[in-house]
GROMACS .gro file of C-alpha atoms in nm:
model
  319
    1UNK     CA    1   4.228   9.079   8.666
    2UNK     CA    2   3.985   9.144   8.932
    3UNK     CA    3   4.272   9.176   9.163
    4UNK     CA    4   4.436   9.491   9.019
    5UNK     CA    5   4.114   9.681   9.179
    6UNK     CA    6   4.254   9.645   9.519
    7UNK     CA    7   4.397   9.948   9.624
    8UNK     CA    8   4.763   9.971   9.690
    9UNK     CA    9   4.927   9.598   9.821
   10UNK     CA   10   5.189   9.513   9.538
   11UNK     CA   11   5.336   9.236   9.729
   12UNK     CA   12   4.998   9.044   9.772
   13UNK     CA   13   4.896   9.103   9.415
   14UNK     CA   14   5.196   9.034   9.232
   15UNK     CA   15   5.234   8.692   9.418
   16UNK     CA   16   4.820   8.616   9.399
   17UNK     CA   17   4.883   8.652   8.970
   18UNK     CA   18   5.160   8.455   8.990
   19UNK     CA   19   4.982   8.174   9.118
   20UNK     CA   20   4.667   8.242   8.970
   21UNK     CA   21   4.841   8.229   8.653
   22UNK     CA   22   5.025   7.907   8.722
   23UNK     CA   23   4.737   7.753   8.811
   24UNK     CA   24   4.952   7.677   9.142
   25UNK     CA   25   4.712   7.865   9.385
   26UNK     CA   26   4.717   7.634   9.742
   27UNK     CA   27   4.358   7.550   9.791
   28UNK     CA   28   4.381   7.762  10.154
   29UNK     CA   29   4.477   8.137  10.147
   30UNK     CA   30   4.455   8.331  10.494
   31UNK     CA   31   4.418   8.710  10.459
   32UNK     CA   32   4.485   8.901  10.731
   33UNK     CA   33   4.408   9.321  10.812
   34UNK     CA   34   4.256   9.499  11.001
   35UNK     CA   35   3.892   9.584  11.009
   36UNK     CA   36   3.801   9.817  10.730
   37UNK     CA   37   4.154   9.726  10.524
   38UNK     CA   38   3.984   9.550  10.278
   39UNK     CA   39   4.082   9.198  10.358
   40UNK     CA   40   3.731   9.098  10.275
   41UNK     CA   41   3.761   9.225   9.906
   42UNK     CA   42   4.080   9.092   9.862
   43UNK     CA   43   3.944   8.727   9.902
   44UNK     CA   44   3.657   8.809   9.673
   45UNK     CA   45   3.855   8.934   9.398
   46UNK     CA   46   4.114   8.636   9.422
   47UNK     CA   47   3.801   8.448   9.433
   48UNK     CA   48   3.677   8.582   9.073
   49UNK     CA   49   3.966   8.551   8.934
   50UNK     CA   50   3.980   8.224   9.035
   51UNK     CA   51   3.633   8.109   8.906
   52UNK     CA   52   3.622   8.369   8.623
   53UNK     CA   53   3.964   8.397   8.461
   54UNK     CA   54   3.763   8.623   8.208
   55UNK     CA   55   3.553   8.850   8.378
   56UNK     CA   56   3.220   8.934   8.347
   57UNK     CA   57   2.907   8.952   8.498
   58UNK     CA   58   2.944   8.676   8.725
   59UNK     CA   59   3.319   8.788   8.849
   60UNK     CA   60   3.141   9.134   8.892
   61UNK     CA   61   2.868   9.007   9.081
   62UNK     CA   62   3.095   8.793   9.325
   63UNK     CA   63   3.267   9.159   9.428
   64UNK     CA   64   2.932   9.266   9.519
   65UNK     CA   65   2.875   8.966   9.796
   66UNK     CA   66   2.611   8.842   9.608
   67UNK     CA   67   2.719   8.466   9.621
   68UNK     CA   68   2.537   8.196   9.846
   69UNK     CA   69   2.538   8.203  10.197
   70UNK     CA   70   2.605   7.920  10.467
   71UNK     CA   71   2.327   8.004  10.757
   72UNK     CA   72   2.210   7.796  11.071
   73UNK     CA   73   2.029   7.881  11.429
   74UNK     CA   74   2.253   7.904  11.717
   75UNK     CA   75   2.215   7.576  11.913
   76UNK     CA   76   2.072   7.329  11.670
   77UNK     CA   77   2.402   7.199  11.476
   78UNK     CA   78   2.165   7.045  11.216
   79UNK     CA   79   1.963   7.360  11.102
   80UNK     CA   80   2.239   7.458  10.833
   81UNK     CA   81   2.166   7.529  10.498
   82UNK     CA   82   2.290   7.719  10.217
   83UNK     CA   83   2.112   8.019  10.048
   84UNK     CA   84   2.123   8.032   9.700
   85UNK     CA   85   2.270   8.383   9.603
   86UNK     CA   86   2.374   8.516   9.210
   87UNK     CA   87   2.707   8.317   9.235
   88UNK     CA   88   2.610   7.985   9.284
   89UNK     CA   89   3.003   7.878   9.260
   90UNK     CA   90   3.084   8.097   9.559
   91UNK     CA   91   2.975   8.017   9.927
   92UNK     CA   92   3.032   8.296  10.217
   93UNK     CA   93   3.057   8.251  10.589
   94UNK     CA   94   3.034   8.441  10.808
   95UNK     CA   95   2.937   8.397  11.214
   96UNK     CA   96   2.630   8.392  11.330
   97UNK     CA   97   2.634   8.363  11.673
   98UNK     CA   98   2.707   8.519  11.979
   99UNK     CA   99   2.984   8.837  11.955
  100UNK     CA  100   2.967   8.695  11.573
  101UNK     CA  101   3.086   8.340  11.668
  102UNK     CA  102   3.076   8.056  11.378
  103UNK     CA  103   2.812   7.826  11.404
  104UNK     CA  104   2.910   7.446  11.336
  105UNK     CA  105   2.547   7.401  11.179
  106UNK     CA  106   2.731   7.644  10.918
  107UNK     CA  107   3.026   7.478  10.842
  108UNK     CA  108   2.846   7.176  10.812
  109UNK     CA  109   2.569   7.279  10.547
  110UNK     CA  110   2.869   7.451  10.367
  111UNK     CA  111   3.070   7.110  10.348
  112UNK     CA  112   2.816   6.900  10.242
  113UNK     CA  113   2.730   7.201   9.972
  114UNK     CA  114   3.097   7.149   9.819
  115UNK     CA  115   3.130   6.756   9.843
  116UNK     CA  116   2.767   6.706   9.723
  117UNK     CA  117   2.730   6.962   9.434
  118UNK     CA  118   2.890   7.034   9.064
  119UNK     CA  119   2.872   7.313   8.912
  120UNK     CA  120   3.043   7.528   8.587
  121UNK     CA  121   3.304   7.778   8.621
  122UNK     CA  122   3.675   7.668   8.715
  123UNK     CA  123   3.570   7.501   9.019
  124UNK     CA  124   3.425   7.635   9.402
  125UNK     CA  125   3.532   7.925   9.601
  126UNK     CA  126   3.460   7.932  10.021
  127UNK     CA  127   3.514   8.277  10.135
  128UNK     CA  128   3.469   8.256  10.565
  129UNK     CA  129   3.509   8.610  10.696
  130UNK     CA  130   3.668   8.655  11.039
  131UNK     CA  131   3.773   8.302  11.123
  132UNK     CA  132   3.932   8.458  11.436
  133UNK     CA  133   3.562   8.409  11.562
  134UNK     CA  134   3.572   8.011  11.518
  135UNK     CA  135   3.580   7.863  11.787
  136UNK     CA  136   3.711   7.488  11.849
  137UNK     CA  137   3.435   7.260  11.757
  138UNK     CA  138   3.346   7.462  11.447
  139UNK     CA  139   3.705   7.488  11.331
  140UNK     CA  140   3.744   7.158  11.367
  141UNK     CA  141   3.419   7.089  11.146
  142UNK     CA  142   3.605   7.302  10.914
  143UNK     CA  143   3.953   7.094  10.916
  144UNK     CA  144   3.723   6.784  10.832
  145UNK     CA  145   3.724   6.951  10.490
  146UNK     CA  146   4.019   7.180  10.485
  147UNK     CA  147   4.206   6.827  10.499
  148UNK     CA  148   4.175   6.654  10.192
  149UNK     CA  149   3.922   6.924  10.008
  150UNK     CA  150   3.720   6.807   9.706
  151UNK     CA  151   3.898   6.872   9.304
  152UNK     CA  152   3.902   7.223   9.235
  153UNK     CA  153   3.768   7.396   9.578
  154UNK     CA  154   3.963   7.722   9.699
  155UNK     CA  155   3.925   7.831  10.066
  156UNK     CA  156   3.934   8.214  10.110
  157UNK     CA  157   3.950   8.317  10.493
  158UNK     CA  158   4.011   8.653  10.638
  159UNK     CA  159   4.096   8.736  11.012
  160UNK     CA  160   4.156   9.106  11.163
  161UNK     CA  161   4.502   8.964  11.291
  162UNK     CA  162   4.734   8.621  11.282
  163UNK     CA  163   4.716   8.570  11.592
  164UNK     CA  164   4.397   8.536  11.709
  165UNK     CA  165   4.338   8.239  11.462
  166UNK     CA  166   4.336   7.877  11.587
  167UNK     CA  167   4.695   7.748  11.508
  168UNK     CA  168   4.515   7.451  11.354
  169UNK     CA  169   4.359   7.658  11.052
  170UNK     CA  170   4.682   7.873  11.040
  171UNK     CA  171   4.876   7.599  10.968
  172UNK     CA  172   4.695   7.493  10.647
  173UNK     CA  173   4.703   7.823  10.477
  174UNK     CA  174   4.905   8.009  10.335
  175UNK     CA  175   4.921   8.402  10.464
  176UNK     CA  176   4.938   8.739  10.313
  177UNK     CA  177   4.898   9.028  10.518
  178UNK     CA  178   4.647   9.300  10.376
  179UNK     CA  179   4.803   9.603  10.424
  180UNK     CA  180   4.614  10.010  10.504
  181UNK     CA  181   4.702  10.230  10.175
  182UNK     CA  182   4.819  10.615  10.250
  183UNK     CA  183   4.514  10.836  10.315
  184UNK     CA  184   4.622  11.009   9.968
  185UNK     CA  185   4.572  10.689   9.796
  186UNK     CA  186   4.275  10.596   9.984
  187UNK     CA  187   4.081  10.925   9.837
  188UNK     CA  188   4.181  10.896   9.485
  189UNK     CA  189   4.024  10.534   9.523
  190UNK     CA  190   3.736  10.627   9.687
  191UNK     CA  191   3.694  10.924   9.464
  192UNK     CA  192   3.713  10.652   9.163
  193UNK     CA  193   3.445  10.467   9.338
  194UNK     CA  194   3.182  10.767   9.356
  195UNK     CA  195   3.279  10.909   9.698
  196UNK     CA  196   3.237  11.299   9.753
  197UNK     CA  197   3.575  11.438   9.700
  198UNK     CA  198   3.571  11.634  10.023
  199UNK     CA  199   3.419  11.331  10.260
  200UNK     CA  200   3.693  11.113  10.043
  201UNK     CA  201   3.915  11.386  10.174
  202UNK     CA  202   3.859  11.378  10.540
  203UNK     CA  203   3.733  10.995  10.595
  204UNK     CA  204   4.078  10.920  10.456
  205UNK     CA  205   4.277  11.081  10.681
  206UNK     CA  206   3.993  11.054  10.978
  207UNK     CA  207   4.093  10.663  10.920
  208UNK     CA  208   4.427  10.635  10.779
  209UNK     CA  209   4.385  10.459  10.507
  210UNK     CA  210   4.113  10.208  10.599
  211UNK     CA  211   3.940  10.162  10.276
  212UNK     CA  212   3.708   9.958  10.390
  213UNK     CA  213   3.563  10.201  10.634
  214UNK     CA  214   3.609  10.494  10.441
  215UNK     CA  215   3.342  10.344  10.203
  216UNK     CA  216   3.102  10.210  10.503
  217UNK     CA  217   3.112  10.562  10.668
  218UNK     CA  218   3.081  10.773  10.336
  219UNK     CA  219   2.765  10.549  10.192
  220UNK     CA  220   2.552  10.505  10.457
  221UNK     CA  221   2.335  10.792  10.624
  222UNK     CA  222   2.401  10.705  11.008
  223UNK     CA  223   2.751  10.648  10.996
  224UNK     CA  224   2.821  10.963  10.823
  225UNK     CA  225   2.615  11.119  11.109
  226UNK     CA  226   2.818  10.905  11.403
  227UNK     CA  227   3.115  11.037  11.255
  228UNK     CA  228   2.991  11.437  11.291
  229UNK     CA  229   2.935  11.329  11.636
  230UNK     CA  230   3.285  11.228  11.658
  231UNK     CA  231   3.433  11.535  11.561
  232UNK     CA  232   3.153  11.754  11.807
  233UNK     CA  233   3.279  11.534  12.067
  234UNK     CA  234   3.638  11.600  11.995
  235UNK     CA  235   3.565  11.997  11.982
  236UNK     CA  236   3.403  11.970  12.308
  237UNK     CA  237   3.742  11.821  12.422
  238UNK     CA  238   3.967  12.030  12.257
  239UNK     CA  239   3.777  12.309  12.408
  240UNK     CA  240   3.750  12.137  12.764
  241UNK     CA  241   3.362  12.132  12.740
  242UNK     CA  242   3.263  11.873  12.955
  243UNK     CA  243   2.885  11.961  12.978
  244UNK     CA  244   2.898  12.009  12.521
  245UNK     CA  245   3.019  11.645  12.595
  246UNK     CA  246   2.794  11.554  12.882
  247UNK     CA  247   2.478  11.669  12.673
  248UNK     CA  248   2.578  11.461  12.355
  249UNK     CA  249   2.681  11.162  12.520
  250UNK     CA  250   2.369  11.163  12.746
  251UNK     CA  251   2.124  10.990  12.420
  252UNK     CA  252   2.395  10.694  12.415
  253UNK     CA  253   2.326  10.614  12.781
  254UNK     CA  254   2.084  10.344  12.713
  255UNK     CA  255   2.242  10.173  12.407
  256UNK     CA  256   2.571  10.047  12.478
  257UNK     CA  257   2.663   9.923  12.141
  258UNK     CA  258   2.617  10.265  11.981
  259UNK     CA  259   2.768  10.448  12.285
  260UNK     CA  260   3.097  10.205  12.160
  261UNK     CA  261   3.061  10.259  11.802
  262UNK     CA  262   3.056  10.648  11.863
  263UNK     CA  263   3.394  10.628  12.122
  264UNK     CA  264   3.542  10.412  11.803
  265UNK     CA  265   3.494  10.701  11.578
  266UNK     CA  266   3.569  10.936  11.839
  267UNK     CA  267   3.909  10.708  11.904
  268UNK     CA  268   3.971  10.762  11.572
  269UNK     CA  269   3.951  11.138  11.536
  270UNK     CA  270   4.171  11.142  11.832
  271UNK     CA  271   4.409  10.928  11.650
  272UNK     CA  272   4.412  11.139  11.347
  273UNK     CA  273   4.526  11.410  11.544
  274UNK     CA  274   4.861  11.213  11.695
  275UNK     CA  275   4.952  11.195  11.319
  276UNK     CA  276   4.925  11.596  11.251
  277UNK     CA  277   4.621  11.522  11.059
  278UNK     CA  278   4.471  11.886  10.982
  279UNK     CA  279   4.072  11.772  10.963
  280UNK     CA  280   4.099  11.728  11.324
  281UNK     CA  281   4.031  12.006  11.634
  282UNK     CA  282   4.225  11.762  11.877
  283UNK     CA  283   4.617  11.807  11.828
  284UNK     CA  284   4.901  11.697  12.034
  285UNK     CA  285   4.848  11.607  12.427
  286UNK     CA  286   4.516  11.722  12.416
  287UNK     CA  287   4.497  11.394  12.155
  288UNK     CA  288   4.725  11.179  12.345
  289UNK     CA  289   4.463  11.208  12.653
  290UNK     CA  290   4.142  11.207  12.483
  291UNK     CA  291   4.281  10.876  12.308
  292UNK     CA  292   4.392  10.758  12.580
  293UNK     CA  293   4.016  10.828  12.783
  294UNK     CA  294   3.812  10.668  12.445
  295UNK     CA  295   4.014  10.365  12.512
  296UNK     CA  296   3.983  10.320  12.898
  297UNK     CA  297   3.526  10.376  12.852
  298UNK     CA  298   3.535  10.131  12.533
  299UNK     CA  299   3.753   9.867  12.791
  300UNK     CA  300   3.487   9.957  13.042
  301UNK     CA  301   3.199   9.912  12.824
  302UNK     CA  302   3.343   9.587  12.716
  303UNK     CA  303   3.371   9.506  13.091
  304UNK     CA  304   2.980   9.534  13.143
  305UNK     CA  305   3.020   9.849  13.325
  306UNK     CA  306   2.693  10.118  13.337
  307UNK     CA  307   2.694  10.262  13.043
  308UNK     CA  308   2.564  10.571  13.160
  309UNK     CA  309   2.829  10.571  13.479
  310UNK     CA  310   3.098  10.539  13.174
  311UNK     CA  311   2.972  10.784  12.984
  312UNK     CA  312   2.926  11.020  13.247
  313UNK     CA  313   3.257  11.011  13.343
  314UNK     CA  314   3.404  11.028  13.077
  315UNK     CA  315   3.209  11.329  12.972
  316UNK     CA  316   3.390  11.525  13.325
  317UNK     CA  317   3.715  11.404  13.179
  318UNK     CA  318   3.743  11.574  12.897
  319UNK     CA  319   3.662  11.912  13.007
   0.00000   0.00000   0.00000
């Protein structure tokens, strides 16, 4: 089963066979992680082995993404319609708007997709990433269908935490939590899936566990480098550098995004080094504080604050 690839999680699995097998799965699941657990694979591998009991091709193309997509334009709710992908069976969603806010246009090309259309397989499969972006009008477009669902559809949502999902969708699914795996188990899994052993090695315990962000950081070219700037920064900390910090923060003055992308890495190195983790220069208080500063310029970045006034600051902090 397509499910056994997911690292670690024995709870989750056994109890997604079980009613795979019964044919008793509830035609809502809510998985909920953290970014870069893997909640996002989950749902696609419950969502083969939901269409393709048997494998193949198909079950092995729906773990790649490469299923239709539900798209609209922000601010015309009739502009949604459905991109025809490898997996014609399988529909993603995921927000388009605003801070990566679900578009009702979306929801509503993606229910008239499922009521209007029959196809092969074992039936449909809606996998809507991050509902905790919905907001009320397009989770209620999405209750409309959630309600009484046509024969044979299977909703597969994912949110970074319980929580921040409208109690109205919470209540119709049925929740498993996706837990991280230890950074031990996260290399040998990344290792399996073509990962250097030695970036397997330190992206493992750089991000405890987190899978999912192991991969992203490991496979593409400009994460791998944010994450060397990451550790610089932290060396510049651990050494009290503040101008070593002052000169590499100074090219993120003008793009905010990136300067809070780097201070999430940089968070996360900082992290690493509260839990003894060895691939790390920060250790101990000197840790504790420069976690403690990532957090307060991300909140202030977040608040709209100068990005270069942040930075700055920041940058005298740590030395």
């Amino acid at each position: 089963m397509m499910i056994d690839r997911l690292a670690g999680n024995a709870a989750l699995k056994d109890s997604v066979r079980l009613m795979l097998n019964s044919r008793r799965l509830t035609h809502s699941v809510l998985l909920v992680g953290e970014t870069g657990l893997g909640a996002g694979n989950a749902a696609r591998c419950v969502a083969a082995d939901y269409l393709y009991p048997a494998g193949g091709a198909p079950a092995e193309a729906l773990l790649r993404g490469e299923c239709c997509r539900a798209v609209g334009k922000a601010g015309d709710r009739d502009s949604g319609r459905i991109e025809t992908g490898v997996v014609r069976e399988a529909i993603s969603v995921t927000g388009m708007g605003s801070g990566g806010r679900y578009l009702v246009s979306q929801v509503k090309a993606m229910r008239t997709e499922i009521f209007n259309t029959s196809l092969s397989a074992e039936g449909r499969a809606v996998l809507l990433y991050h509902v905790e972006r919905m907001n009320e009008e397009s989770a209620n477009a999405l209750l409309k269908v959630m309600e009484e669902p046509p024969e044979g559809v299977l909703f597969l949502l994912t949110a970074d935490s319980l929580a921040g999902v409208l109690p109205t969708i919470r209540s119709r699914c049925i929740s498993f939590a996706v837990a991280p795996v230890s950074p031990e188990e996260c290399t040998r899994w990344c290792i399996g899936q073509g990962v250097d052993k030695k970036q397997a090695r330190l992206y493992s315990e750089l991000f405890d566990g987190h899978i999912g962000t192991v991969l992203a950081a490991a496979r593409d070219d400009a994460r791998r480098e944010q994450v060397e700037k990451a550790l610089t920064l932290a060396k510049a900390a651990a050494a009290h550098d503040s101008y070593a910090a002052a000169v590499l923060l100074a090219g993120y003055e003008k793009d905010k995004a990136a300067a809070a992308a780097l201070l999430g890495d940089f968070r996360a190195v900082a992290a690493a080094g509260l839990r003894g983790c060895a691939s790390t220069p920060l250790t101990a208080d000197a840790a504790r504080r420069a976690l403690s500063l990532a957090d307060a310029a991300i909140q202030r970045l977040a608040a709209q604050v100068n990005p270069k006034i942040t930075l700055s600051v920041l940058a005298a902090k740590l030395g």
